[in-house]
mmCIF file of C-alpha atoms in Angstrom:
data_model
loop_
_atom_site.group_PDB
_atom_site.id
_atom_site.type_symbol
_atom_site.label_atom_id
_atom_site.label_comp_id
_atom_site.label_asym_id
_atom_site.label_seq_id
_atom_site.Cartn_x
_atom_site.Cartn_y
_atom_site.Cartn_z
ATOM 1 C CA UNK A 99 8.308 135.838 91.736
ATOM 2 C CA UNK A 100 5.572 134.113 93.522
ATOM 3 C CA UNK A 101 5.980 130.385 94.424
ATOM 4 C CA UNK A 102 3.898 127.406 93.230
ATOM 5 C CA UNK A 103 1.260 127.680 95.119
ATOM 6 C CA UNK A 104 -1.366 124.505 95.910
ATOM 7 C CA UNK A 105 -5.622 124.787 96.791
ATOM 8 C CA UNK A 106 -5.827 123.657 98.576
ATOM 9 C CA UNK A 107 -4.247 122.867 101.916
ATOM 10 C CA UNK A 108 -5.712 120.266 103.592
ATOM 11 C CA UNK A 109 -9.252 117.727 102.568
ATOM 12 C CA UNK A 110 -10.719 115.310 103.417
ATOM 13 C CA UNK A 111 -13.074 113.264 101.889
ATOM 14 C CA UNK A 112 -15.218 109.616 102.314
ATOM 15 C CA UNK A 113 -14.212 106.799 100.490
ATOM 16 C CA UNK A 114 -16.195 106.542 96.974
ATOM 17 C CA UNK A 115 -15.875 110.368 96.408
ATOM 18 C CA UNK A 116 -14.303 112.431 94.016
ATOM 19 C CA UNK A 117 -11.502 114.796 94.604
ATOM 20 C CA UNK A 118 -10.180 117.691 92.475
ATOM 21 C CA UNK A 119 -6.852 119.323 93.531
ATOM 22 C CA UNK A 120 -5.052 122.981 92.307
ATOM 23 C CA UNK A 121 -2.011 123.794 90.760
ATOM 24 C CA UNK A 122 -0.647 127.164 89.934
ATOM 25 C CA UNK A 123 2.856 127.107 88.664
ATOM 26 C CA UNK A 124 5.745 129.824 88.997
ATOM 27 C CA UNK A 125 4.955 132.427 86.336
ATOM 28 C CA UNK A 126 6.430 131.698 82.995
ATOM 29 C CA UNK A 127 6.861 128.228 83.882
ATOM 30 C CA UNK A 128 5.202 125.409 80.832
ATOM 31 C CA UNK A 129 5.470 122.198 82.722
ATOM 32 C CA UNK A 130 3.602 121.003 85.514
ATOM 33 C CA UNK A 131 4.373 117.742 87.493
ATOM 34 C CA UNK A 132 2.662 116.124 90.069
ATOM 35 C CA UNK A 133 3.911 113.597 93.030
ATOM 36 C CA UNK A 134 1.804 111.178 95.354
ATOM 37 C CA UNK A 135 3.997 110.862 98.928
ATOM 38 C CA UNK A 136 2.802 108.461 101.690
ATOM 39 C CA UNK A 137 5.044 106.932 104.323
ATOM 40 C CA UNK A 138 4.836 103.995 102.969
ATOM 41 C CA UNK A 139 5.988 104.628 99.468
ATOM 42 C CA UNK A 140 7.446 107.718 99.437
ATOM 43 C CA UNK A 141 7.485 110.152 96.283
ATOM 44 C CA UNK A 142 6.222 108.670 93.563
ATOM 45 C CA UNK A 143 5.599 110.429 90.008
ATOM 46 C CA UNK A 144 1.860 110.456 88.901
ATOM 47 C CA UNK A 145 1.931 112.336 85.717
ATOM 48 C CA UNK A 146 3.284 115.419 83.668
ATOM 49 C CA UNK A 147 1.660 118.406 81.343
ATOM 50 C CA UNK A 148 3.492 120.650 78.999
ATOM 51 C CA UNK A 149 1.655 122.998 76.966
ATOM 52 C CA UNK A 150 -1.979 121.365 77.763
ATOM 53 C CA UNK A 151 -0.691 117.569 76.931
ATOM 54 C CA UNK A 152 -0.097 114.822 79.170
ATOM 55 C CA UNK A 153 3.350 114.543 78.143
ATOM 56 C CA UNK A 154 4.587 111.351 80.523
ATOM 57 C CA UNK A 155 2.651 109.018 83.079
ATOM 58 C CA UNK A 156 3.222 107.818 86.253
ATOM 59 C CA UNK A 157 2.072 103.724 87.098
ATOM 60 C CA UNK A 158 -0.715 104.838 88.843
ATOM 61 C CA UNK A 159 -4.666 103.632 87.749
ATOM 62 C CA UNK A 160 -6.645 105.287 85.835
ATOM 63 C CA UNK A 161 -8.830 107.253 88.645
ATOM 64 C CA UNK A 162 -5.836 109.510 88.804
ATOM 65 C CA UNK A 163 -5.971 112.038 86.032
ATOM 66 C CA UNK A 164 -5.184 115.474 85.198
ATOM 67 C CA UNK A 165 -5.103 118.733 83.246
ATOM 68 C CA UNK A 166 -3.760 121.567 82.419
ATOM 69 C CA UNK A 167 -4.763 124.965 81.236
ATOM 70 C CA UNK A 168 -3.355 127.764 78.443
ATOM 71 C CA UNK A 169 -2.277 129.937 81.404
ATOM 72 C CA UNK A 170 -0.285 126.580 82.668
ATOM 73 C CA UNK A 171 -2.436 125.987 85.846
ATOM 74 C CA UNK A 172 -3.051 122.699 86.399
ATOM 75 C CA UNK A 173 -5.257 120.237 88.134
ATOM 76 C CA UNK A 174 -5.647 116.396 88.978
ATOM 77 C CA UNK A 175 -8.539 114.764 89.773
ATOM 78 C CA UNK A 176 -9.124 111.311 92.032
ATOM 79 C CA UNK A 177 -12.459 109.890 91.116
ATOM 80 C CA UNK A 178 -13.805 107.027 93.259
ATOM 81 C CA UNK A 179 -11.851 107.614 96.353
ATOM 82 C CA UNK A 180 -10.061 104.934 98.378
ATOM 83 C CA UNK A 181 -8.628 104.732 101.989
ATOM 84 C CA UNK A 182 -5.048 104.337 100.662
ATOM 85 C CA UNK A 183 -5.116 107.760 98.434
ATOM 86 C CA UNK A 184 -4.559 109.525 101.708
ATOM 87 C CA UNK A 185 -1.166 111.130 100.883
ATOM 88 C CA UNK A 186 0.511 114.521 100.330
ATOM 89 C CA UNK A 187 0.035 115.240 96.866
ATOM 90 C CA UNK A 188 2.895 117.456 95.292
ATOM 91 C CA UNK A 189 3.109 120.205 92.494
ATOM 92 C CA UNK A 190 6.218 120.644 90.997
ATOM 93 C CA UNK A 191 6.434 123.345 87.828
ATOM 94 C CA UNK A 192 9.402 123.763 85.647
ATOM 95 C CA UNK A 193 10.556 126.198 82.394
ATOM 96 C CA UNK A 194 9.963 123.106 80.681
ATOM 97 C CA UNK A 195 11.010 120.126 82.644
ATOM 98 C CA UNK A 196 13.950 118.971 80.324
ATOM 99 C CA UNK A 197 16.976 118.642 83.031
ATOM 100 C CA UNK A 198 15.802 121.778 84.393
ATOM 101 C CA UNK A 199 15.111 122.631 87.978
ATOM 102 C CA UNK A 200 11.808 121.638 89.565
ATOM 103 C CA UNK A 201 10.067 123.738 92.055
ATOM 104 C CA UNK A 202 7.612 122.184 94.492
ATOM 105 C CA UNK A 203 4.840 123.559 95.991
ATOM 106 C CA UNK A 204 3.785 122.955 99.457
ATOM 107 C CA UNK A 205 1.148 120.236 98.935
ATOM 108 C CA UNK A 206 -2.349 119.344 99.268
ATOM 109 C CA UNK A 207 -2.896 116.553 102.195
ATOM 110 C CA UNK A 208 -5.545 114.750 101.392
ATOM 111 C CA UNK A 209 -7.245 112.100 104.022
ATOM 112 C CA UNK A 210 -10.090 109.544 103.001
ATOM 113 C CA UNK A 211 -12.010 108.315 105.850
ATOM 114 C CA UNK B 174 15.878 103.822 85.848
ATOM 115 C CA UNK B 175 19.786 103.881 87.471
ATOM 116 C CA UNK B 176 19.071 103.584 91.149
ATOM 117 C CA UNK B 177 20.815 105.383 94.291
ATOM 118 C CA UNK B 178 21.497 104.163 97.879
ATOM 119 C CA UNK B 179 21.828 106.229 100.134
ATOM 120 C CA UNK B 180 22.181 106.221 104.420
ATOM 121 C CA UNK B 181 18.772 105.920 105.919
ATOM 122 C CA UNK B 182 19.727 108.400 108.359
ATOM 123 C CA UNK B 183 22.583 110.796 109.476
ATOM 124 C CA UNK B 184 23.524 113.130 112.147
ATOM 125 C CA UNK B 185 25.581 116.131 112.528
ATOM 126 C CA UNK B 186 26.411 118.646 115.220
ATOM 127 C CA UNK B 187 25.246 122.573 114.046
ATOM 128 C CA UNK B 188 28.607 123.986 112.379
ATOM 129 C CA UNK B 189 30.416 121.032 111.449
ATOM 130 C CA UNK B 190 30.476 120.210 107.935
ATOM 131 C CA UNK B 191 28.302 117.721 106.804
ATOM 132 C CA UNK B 192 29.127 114.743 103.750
ATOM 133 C CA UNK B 193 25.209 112.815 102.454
ATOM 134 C CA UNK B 194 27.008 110.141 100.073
ATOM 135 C CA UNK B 195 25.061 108.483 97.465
ATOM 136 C CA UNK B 196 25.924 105.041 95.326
ATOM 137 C CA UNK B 197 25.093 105.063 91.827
ATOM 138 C CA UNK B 198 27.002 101.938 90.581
ATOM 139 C CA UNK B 199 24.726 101.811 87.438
ATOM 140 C CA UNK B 200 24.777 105.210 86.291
ATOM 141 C CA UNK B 201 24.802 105.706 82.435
ATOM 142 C CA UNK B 202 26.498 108.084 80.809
ATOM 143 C CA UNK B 203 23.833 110.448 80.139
ATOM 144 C CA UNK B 204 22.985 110.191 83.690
ATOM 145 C CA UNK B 205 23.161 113.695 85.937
ATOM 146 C CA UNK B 206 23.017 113.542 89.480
ATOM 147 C CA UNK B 207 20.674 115.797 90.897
ATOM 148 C CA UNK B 208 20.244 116.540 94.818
ATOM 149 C CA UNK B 209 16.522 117.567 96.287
ATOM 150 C CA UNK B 210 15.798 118.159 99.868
ATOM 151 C CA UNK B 211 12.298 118.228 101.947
ATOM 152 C CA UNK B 212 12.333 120.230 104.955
ATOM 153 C CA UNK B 213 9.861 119.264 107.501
ATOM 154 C CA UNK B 214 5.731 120.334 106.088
ATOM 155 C CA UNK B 215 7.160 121.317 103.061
ATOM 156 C CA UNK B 216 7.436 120.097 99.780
ATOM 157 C CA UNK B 217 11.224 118.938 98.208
ATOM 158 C CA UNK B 218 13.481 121.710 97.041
ATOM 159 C CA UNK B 219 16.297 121.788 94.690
ATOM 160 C CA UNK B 220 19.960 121.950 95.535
ATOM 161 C CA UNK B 221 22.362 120.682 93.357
ATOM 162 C CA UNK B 222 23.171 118.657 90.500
ATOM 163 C CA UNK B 223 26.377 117.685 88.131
ATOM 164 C CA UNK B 224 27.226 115.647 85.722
ATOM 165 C CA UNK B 225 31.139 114.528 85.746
ATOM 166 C CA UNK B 226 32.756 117.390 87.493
ATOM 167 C CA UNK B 227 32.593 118.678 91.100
ATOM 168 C CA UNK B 228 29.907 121.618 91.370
ATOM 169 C CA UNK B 229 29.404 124.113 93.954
ATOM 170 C CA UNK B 230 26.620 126.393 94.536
ATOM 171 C CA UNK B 231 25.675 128.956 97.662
ATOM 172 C CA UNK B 232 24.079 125.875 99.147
ATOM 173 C CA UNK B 233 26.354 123.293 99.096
ATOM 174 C CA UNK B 234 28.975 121.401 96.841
ATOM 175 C CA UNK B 235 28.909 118.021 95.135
ATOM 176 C CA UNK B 236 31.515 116.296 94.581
ATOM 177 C CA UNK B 237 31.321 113.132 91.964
ATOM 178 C CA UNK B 238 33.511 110.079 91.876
ATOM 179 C CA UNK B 239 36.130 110.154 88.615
ATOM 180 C CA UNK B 240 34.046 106.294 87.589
ATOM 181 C CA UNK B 241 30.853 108.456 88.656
ATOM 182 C CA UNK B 242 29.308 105.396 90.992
ATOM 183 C CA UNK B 243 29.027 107.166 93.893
ATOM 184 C CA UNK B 244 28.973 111.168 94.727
ATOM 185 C CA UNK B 245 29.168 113.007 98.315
ATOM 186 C CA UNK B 246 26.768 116.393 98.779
ATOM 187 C CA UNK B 247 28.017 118.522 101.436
ATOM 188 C CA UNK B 248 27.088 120.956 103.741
ATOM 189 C CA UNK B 249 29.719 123.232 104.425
ATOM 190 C CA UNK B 250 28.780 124.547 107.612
ATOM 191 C CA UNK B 251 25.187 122.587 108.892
ATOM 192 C CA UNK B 252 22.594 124.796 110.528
ATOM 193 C CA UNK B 253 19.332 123.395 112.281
ATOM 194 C CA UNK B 254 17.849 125.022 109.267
ATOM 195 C CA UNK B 255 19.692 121.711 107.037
ATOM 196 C CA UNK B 256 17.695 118.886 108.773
ATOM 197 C CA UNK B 257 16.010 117.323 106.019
ATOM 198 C CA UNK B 258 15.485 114.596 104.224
ATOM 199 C CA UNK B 259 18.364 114.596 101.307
ATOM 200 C CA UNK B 260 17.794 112.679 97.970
ATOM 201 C CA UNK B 261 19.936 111.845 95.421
ATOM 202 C CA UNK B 262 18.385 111.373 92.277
ATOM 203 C CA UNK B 263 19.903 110.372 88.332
ATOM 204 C CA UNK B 264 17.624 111.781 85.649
ATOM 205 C CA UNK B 265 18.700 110.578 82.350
ATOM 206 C CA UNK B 266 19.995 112.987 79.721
ATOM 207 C CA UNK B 267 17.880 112.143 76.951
ATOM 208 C CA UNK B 268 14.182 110.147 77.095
ATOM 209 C CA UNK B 269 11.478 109.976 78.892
ATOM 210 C CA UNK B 270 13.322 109.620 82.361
ATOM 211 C CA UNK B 271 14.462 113.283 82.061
ATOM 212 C CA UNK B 272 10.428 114.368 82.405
ATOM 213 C CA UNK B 273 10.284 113.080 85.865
ATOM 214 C CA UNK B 274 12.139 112.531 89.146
ATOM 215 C CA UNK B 275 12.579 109.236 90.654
ATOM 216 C CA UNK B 276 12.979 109.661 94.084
ATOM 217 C CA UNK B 277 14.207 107.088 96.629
ATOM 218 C CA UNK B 278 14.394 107.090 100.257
ATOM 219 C CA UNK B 279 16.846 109.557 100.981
ATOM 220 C CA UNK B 280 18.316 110.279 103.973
ATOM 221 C CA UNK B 281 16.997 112.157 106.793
ATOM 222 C CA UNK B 282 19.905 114.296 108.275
ATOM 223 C CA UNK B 283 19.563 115.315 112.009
ATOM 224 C CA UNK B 284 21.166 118.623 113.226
ATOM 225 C CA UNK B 285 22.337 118.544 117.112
ATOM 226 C CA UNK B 286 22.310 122.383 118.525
#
């Protein structure tokens, strides 16, 4: 089976504009996570989808949002983007997320200038 | 969420075994213990996890305290291949904590050839 696999690798961007980042999960997988990680925070949760609903949120503002699709791909989006949103943004999918395993893909980096 | 603490940092010779403890002094009973690990450039893969009894798995083995505060992940044989950073996470049984992963610092584990 293929991996979760992230479009894409690397981005970067100015400050003010908008971002949107790719998601394909392991096939047969429902649930589709997504993690910020910067040095100085670490991994932090931003949000969740299951069957095409937003099914639990991260505390991150409202610029941050996401999707997901019938086929389970999913993306986020970063609207109005600011110098400290440069991070390694995560994928993670999962059967369905419940105690079970998540797999991570290998990450968009994403630098604001 | 129940929080871990774990070693900033570790180091082991290639061979030896290797023991990443983790404190969990307020873990609930519904509470599993689950281990992740991020190799260098790569986003956090899954290891381990348990609940009250000791677990093993072609990876490693984790072995849980009988009060289940604190648990030990270890490496049975470390390879340069195992220097990562290790973190011990609780996701709760039942709620919304079991949609996500909390992750804390973790601890970076150095492998001397």
């Amino acid at each position: 089976k293929a991996g979760v696999t992230q479009t894409p690798r690397y981005l970067i961007k100015t400050r003010g504009q908008q971002v949107t980042l790719s998601c394909s999960p392991i096939s047969g997988h429902r649930s589709v996570s997504w993690y910020q990680q910067t040095p100085g925070q670490g991994l932090q949760f931003l949000f969740e989808y299951f069957s095409e609903t937003q099914r639990n949120k991260g505390n991150f503002p409202g610029r941050f949002s996401g999707r997901q699709f019938s086929n389970s791909r999913s993306e986020m989006n970063v609207s109005t983007l600011e110098l400290g949103d440069s991070a390694l943004y995560l994928c993670a999918s999962s059967l369905d997320n419940y105690q079970e395993t998540q797999y991570f893909g290998p990450g968009t980096r994403l630098l604001v200038l | 969420d129940a929080k871990t603490t774990q070693p900033n940092s570790m180091e082991s010779n290639e061979e030896e075994p290797v023991h990443l403890p983790c404190n969990h002094s307020t873990i609930s009973g519904t509470d599993y213990i689950h281990w992740y690990r991020q190799l260098p450039s790569q986003g956090p893969e899954y290891v381990i996890h348990g609940l009250t009894s000791n677990v093993n798995n072609r990876m490693a083995s984790l072995a849980i305290a009988e009060d289940r505060k604190s648990s030990t992940l270890i490496l049975h044989r470390a390879t340069l291949r195992d220097a990562a950073v290790y973190y011990c996470i609780l996701r709760d049984g039942g709620g919304a904590g079991s949609y996500q992963l909390t992750f804390g610092k973790g601890t970076k584990l150095s492998v001397i050839p």
